[in-house]
Coordinates of C-alpha atoms in Angstrom, one line a residue:
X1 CA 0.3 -1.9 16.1
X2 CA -2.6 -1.6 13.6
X3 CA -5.1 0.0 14.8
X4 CA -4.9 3.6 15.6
X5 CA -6.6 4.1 18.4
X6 CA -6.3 5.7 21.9
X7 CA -4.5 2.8 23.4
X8 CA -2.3 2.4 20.6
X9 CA -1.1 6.5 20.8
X10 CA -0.6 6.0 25.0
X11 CA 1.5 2.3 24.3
X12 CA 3.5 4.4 21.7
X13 CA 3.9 7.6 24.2
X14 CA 5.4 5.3 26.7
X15 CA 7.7 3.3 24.5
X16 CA 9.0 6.1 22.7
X17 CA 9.5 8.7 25.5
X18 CA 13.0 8.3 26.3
X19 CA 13.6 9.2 22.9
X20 CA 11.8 12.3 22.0
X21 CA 11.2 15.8 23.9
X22 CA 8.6 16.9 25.2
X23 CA 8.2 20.4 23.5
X24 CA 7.2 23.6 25.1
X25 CA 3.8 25.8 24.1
X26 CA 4.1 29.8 24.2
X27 CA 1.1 31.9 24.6
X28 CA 0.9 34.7 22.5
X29 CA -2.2 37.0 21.3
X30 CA -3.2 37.9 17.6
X31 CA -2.6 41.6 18.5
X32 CA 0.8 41.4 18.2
X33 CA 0.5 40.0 15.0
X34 CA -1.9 42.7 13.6
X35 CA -5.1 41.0 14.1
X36 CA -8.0 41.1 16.2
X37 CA -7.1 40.5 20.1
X38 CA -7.5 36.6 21.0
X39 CA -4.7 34.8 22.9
X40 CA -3.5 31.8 21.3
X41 CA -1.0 29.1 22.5
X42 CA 1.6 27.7 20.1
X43 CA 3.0 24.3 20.7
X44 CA 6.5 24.2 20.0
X45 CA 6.5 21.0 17.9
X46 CA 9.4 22.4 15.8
X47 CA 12.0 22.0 18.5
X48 CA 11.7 18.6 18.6
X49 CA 14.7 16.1 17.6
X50 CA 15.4 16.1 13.8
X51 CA 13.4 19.2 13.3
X52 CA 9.4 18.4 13.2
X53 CA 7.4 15.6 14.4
X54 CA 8.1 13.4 12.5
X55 CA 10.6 11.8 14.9
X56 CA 7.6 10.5 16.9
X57 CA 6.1 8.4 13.8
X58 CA 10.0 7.5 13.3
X59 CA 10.6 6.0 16.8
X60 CA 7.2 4.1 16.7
X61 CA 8.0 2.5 13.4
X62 CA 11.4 1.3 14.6
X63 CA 10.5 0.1 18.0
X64 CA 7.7 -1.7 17.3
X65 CA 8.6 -4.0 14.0
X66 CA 11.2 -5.7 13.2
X67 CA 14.4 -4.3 11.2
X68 CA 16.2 -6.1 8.7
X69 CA 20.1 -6.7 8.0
X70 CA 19.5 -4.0 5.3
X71 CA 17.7 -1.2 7.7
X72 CA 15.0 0.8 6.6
X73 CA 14.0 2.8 4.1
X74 CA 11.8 6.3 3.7
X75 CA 10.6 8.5 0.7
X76 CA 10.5 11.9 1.9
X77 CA 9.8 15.8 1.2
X78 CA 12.8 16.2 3.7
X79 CA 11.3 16.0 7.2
X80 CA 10.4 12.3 7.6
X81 CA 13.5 11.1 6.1
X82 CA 15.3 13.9 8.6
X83 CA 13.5 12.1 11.0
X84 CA 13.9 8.4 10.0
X85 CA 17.8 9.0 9.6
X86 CA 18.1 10.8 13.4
X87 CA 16.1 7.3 15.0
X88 CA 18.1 4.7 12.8
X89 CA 21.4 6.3 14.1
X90 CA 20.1 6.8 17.6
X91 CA 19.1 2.7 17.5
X92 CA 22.3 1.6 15.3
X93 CA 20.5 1.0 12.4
X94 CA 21.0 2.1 8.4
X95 CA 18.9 4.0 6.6
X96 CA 18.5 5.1 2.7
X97 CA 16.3 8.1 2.2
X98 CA 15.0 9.1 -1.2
X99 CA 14.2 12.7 -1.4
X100 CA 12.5 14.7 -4.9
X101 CA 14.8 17.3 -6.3
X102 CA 12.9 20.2 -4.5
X103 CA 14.2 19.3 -0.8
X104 CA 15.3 21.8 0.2
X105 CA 19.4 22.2 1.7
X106 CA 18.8 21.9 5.1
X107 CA 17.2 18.9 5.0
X108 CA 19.0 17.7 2.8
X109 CA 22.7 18.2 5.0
X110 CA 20.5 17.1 8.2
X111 CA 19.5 14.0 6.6
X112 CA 23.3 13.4 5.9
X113 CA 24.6 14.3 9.0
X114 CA 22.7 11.9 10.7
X115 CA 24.8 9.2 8.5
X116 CA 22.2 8.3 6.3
X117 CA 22.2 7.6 2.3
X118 CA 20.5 10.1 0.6
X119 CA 19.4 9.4 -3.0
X120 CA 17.7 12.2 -4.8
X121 CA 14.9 10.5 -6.5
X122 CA 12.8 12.6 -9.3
X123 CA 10.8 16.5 -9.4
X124 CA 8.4 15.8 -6.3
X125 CA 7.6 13.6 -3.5
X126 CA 5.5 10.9 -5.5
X127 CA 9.1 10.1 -7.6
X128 CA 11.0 9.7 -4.5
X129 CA 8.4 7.5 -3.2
X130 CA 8.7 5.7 -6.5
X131 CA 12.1 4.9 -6.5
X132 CA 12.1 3.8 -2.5
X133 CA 9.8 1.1 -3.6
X134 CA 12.0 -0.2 -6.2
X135 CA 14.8 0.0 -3.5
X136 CA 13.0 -2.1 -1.0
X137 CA 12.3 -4.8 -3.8
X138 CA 15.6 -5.3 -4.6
X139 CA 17.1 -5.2 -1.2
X140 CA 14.2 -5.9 1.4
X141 CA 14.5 -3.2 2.9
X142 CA 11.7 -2.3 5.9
X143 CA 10.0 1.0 4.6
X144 CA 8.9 3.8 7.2
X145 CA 6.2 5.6 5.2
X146 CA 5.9 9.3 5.7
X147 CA 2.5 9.4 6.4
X148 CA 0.2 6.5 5.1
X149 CA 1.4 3.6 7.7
X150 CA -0.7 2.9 11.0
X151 CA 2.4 3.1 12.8
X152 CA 3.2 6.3 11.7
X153 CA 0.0 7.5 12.8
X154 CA 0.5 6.3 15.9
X155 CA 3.5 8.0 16.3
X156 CA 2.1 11.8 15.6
X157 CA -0.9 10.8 17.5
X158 CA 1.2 11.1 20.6
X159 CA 1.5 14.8 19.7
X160 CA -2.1 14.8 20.5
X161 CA -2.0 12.8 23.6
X162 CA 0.8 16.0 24.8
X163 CA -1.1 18.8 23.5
X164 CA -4.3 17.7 26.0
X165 CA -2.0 17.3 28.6
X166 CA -0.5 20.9 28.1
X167 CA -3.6 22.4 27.5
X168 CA -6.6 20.8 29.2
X169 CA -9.8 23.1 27.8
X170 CA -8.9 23.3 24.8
X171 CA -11.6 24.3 21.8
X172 CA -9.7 24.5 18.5
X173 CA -6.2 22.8 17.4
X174 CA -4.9 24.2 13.6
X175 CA -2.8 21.8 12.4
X176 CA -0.7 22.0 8.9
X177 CA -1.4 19.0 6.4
X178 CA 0.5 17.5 3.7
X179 CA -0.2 13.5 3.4
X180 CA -2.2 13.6 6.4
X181 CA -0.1 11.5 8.7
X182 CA 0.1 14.3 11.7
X183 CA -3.2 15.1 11.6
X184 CA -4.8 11.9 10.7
X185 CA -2.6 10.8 14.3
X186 CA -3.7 13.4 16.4
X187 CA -7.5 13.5 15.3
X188 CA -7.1 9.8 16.0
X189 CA -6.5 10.8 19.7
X190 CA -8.9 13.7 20.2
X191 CA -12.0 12.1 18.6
X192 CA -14.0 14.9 18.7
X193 CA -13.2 16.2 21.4
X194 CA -11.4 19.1 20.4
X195 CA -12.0 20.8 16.9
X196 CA -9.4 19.8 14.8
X197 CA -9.1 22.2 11.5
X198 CA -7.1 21.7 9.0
X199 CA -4.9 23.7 6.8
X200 CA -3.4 23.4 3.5
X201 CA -1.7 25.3 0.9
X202 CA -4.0 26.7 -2.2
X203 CA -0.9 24.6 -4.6
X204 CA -1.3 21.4 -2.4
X205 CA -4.7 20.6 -1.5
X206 CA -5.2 16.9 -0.4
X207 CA -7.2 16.7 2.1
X208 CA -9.7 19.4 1.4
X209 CA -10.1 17.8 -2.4
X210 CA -10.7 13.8 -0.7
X211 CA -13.3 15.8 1.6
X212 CA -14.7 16.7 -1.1
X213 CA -14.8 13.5 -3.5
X214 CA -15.2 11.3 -0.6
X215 CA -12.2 9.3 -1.3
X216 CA -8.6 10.5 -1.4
X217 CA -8.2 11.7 -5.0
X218 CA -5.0 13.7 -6.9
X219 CA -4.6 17.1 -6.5
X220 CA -1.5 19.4 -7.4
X221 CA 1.5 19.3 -5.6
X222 CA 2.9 23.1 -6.2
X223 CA 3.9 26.0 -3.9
X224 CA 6.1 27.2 -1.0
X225 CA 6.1 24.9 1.4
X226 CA 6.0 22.0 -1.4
X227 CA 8.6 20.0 0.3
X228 CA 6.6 19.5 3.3
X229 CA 2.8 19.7 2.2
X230 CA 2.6 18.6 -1.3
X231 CA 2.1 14.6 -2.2
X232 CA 0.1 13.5 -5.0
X233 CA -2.5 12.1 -2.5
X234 CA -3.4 12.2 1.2
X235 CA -3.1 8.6 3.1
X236 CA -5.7 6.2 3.0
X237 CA -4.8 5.0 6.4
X238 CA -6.0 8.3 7.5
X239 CA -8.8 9.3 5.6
X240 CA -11.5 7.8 7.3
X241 CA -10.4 9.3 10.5
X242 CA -10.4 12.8 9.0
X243 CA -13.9 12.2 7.6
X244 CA -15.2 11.8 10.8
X245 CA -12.9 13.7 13.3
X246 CA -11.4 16.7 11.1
X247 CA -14.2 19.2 12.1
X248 CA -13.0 21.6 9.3
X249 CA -10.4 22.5 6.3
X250 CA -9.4 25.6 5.4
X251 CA -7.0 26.7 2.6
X252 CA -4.3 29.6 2.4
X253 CA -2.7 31.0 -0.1
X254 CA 1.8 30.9 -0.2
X255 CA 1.9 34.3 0.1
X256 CA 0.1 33.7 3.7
X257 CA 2.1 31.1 4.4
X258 CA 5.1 33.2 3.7
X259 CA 3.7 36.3 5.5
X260 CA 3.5 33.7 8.9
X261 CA 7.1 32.7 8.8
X262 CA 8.0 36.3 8.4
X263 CA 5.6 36.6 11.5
X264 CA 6.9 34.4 13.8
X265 CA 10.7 35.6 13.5
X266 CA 9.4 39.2 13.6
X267 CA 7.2 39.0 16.9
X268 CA 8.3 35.8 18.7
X269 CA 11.6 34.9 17.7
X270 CA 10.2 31.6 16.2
X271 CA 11.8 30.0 13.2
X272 CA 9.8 27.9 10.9
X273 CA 10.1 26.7 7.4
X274 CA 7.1 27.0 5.3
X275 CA 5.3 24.4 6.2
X276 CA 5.3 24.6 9.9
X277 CA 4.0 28.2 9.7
X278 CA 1.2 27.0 7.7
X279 CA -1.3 26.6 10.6
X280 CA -1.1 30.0 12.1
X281 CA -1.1 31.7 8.7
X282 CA -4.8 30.9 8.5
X283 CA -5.4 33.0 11.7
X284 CA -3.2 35.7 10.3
X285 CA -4.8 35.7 7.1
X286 CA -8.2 35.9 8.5
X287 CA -9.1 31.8 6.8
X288 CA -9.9 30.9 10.2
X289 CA -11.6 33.6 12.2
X290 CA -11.7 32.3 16.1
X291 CA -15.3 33.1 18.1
X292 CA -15.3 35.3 20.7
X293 CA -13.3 33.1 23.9
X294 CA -12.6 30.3 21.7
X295 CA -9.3 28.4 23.3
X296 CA -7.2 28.2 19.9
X297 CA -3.9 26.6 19.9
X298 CA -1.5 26.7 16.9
X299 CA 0.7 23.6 15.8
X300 CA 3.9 24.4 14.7
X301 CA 5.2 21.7 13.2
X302 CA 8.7 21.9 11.5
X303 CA 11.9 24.5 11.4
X304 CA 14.7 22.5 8.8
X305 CA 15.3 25.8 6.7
X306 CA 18.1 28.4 6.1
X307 CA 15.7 31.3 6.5
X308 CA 17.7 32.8 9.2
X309 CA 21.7 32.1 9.1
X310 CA 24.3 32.8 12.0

């Protein structure tokens, strides 16, 4: 798989569906969020194995190349290497995940739970991904890049492919971005044919800087959800998709962000780390401001945190 197309994102749906979940959407309206009536549907994506979706782009990478005697390797905020770990030890695998010092617990114990090494590598995402690279030269490791890989991709595209096919009519998909992988997967399979926007932390603003420059360029990797949204540089893979298929990028501030995860527990008993409230903090800070009967859905993408303990 090198080409991230349509067929690709159905070939991967079929071959990795015995091992992830189809997760549920819940309607909800702004009103009960202290905005401006509009119902809005919220796919689920956080309830998925291993926390996020990054267990799709994990199963596609595994599946469809071949593993080495010394398994495979991934640099990661926390979520991807969650997610690498929980597919290497569902296919009998090993896996060494290199995380930056900011990761937070829980995704640091899930990573190690699923019987992975974990190797904390350097302050941010960009060390981690540094070190990985000297692993797999000394050991030959396969890597499974978090985002910047067509298989990858691939993978999230299939979240796509399952959002269409829960809700059919759909005008406008938010979706959180970090190195672009998820979106740069699902924009892949819409095509246009749904507005993708996309939302970013002010600290960690990728994607809306390469839009700007034309080319993916460095911007800072600060704030909340830092862990999850904050490499040096969105993927190249993706870019050229998101020039033509992201329809829009908006940019919220942490306290926003914070103010949605707050949200979600408060009004639908939805946990979410930082980064996966991301998306619907730009309707509940007003950066996105849906037209009158406009058929919104939220993407929330990732719930590894310790915000709420039992």
């Amino acid at each position: 798989m090198t080409e991230v197309t349509r067929a690709a994102i159905r070939a991967a749906e079929t071959l990795i569906r015995p091992h992830v979940r189809h997760t549920p959407v819940l309607e909800v309206d702004l009103a009960d969020f202290g905005r401006p009536a509009h119902p809005v549907a919220l796919k689920l994506e956080h309830l998925q194995h291993s926390g996020s979706f990054k267990a799709r782009g994990a199963f596609t990478s595994l599946l469809t190349r071949e593993v080495p005697d010394a398994g495979v390797v991934a640099a990661s905020g926390g979520n991807h290497g969650a997610a690498v770990a929980y597919a290497a030890a569902r296919l009998g695998v090993p896996a060494t995940i290199f995380v930056p010092s900011v990761t937070s617990s829980a995704k640091a114990d899930r990573i190690r739970g699923y019987g992975a090494k974990l190797v904390v590598g350097g302050d941010r995402y960009a060390d981690a991904l540094a070190a990985s690279e000297e692993f797999v030269a000394g050991t030959g490791a396969l890597t499974v890049h978090a985002y910047d890989q067509p298989e990858t991709l691939i993978g999230q595209g299939t979240l796509g492919l399952e959002i269409g096919q829960d809700l059919p009519g759909l005008d406008t998909l938010l979706v959180a971005v970090g190195g672009g992988g998820l979106i740069g997967g699902i924009a892949a399979w819409f095509r246009g044919d749904v507005k993708v926007v996309a939302v970013e932390p002010e600290g960690a603003p990728t994607l809306h800087r390469a839009l700007a420059a034309g080319e993916p360029v460095d911007a800072p990797t600060e704030g909340i959800a830092a862990d999850s949204l904050a490499p040096r540089q969105v993927g190249r893979h993706m870019f050229p998709i998101a020039q033509q298929f992201v329809a829009e990028s908006v940019l919220v501030t942490d306290d926003a962000i914070a103010s949605a995860q707050r949200s979600l527990w408060d009004t639908a008993r939805v946990v979410t780390e930082p980064g996966g409230a991301a998306a619907l903090s730009a309707l509940l800070s007003g950066a996105y401001v849906p037209r009158p009967g406009e058929r919104v859905a939220v993407l929330v993408c990732g719930a590894n945190t310790t915000a709420v303990r039992f």
